[in-house]
Short mmCIF file of C-alpha atoms in Angstrom, two decimals:
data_model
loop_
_atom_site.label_atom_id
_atom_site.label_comp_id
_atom_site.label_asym_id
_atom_site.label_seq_id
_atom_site.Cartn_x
_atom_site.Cartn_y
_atom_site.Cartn_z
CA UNK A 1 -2.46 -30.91 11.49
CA UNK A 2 1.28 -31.05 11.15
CA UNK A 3 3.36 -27.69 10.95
CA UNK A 4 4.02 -27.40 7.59
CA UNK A 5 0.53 -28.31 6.85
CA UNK A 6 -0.59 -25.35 8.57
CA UNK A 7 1.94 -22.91 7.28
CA UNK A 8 0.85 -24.48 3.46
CA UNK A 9 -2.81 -23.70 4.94
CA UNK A 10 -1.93 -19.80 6.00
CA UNK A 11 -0.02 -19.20 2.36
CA UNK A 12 -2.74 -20.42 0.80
CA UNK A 13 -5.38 -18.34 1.98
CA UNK A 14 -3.27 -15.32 1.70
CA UNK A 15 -2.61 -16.25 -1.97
CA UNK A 16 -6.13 -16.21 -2.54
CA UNK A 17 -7.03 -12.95 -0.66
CA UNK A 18 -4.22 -11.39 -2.91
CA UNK A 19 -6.09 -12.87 -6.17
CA UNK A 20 -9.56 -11.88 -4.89
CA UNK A 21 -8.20 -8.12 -4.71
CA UNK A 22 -6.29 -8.50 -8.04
CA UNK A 23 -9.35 -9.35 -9.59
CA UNK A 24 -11.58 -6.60 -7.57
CA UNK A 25 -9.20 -3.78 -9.19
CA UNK A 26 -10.09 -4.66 -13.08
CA UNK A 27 -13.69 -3.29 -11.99
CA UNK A 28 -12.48 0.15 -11.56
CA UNK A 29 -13.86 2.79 -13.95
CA UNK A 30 -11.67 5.96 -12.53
CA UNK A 31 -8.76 6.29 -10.57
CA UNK A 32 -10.56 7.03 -7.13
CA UNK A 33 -12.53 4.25 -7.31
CA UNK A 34 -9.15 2.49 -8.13
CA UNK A 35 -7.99 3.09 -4.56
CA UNK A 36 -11.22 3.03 -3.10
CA UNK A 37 -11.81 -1.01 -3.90
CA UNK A 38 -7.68 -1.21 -3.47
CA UNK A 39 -8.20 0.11 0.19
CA UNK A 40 -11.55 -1.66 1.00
CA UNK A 41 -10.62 -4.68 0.11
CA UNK A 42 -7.08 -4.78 1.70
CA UNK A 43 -8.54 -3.95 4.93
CA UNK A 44 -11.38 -6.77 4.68
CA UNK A 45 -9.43 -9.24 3.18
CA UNK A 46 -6.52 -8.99 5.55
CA UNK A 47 -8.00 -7.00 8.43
CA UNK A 48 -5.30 -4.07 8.32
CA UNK A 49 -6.43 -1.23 10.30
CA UNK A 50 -4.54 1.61 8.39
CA UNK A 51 -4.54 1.96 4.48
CA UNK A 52 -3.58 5.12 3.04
CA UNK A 53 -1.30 6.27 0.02
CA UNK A 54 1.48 8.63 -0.39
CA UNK A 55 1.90 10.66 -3.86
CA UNK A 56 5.47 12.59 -4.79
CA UNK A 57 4.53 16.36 -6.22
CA UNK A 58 5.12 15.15 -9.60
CA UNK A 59 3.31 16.09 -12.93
CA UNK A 60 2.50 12.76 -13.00
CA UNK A 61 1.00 12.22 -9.78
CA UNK A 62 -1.25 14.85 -10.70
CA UNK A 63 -4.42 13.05 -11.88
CA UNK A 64 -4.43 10.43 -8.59
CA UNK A 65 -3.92 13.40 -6.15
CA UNK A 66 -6.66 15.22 -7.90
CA UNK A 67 -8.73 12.60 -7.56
CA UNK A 68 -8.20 11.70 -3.95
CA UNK A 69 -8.36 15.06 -3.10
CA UNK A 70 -12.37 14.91 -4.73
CA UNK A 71 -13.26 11.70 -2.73
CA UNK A 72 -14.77 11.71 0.20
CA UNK A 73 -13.29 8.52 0.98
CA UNK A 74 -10.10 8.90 0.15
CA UNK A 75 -9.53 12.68 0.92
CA UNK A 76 -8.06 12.15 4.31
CA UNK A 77 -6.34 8.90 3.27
CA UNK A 78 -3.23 10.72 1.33
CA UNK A 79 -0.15 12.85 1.58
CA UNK A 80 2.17 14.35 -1.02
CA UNK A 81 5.26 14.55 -0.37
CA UNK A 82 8.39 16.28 -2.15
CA UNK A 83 9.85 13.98 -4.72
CA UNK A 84 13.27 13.88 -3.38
CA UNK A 85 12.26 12.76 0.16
CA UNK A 86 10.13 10.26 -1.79
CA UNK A 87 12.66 9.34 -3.70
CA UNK A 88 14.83 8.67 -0.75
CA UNK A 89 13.00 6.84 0.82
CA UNK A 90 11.58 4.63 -2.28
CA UNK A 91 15.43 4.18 -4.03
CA UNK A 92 15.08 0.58 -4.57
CA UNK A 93 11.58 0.76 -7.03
CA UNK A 94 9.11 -1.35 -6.38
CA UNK A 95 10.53 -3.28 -3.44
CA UNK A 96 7.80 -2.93 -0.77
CA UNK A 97 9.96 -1.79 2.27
CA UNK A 98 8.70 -3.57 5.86
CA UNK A 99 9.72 -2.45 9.09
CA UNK A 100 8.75 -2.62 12.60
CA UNK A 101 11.43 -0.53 14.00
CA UNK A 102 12.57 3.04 14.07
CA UNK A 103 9.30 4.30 12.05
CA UNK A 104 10.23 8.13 13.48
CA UNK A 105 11.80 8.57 9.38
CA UNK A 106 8.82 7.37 7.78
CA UNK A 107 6.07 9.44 9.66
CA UNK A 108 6.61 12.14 6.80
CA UNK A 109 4.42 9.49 4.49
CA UNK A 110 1.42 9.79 6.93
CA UNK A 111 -1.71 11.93 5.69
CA UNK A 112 -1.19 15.43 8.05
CA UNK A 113 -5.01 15.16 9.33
CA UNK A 114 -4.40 11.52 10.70
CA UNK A 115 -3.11 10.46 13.51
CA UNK A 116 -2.12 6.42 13.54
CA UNK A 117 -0.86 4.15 16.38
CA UNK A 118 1.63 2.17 14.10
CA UNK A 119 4.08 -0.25 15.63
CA UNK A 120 4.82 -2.27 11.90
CA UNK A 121 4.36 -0.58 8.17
CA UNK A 122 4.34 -1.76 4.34
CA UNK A 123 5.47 0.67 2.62
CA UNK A 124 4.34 -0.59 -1.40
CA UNK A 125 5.44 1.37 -4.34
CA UNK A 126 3.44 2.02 -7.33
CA UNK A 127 4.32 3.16 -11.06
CA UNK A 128 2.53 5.84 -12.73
CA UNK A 129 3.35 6.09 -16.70
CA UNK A 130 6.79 4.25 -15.88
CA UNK A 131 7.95 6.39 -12.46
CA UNK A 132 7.62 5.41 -8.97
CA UNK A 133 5.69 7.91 -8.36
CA UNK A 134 3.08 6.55 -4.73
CA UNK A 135 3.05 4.02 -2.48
CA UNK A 136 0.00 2.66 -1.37
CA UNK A 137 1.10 1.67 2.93
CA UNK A 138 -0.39 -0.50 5.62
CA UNK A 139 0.24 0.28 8.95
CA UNK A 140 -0.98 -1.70 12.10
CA UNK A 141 -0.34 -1.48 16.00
CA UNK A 142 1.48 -5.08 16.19
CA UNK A 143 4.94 -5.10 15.96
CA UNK A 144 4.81 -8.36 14.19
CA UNK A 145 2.71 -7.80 11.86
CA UNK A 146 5.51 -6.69 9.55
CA UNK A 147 9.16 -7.30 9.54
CA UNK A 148 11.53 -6.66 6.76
CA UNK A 149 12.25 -10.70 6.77
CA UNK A 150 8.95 -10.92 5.46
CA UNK A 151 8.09 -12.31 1.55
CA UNK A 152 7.13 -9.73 -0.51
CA UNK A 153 6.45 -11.22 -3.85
CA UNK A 154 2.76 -11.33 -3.26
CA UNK A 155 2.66 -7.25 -2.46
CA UNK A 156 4.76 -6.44 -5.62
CA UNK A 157 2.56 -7.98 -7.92
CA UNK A 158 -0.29 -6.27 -6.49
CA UNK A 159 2.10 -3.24 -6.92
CA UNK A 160 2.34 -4.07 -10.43
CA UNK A 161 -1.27 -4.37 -11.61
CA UNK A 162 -2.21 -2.07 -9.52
CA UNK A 163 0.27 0.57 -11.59
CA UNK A 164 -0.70 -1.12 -14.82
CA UNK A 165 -4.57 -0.16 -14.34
CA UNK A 166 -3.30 2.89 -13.11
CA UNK A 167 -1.78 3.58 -16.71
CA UNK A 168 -5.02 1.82 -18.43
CA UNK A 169 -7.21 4.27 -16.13
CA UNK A 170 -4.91 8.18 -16.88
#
């Protein structure tokens, strides 16, 4: 098998995991379970060993933090942070933001009661009613599992249905 052939091979069956989760999201009946089949399915389908979301302390926000806060699965798989620092961090919208260096600035997004050995994160924004609002962020303990040269077309429009059954769901 030739180079290219395998790289067409590797796209291919990322493609598809992406599609398989797209689709898993539309069975969702309430925002926890939202994130619940959201995280599952991320970590199966691509074998990421941290998943976790961060929320800014909007009004917005509200609902989703309410209901992680009253899942046992999700309850120590989220932080809030202020909505500046969010903000800060997050200026660009819903540009998923990869890095595998310096990571010191972005520890503020991790879930207090967690600790993770993270060498690379995805940092992926979500929309709630219009705002950037969370980011839903996989971490792992290879550098090279994410660098910011990487495509992101595939994460942001998870990013986007993922915020448009948010809205369908609140």
């Amino acid at each position: 098998m030739s180079k290219k052939e395998n790289i067409d091979r590797i796209n291919t069956k990322i493609a598809s995991g992406f599609e398989k989760i797209d689709k898993a999201l539309s069975d969702a009946s309430g925002i926890a379970e939202l994130f619940e089949i959201l995280f599952t399915q991320i970590e199966e389908e691509f074998h990421i060993p941290f998943v976790w979301m961060t929320l800014a302390d909007t009004a917005k926000a509200l609902p989703v933090i309410e209901a992680a806060k009253s899942s046992g699965f999700l309850k120590d798989r989220f932080s809030v942070m202020k909505a500046d620092s969010f903000r800060e961090i997050f200026y660009s919208g819903l540009q998923p933001i990869l890095i595998n260096k310096n990571l010191r600035p972005y520890y503020k997004l991790f879930p207090a009661n967690q600790k993770y050995f993270i060498k690379s994160l995805a940092m992926v924004p979500f929309k709630i009613n219009g705002e950037v609002t969370g980011s839903w962020n996989n971490g792992d303990a290879a550098q090279s599992r994410y660098s910011p040269d990487m495509e992101t077309g595939l994460l942001q429009k998870l990013s986007r249905r993922l915020s448009s059954r948010l809205d369908e769901l609140l």
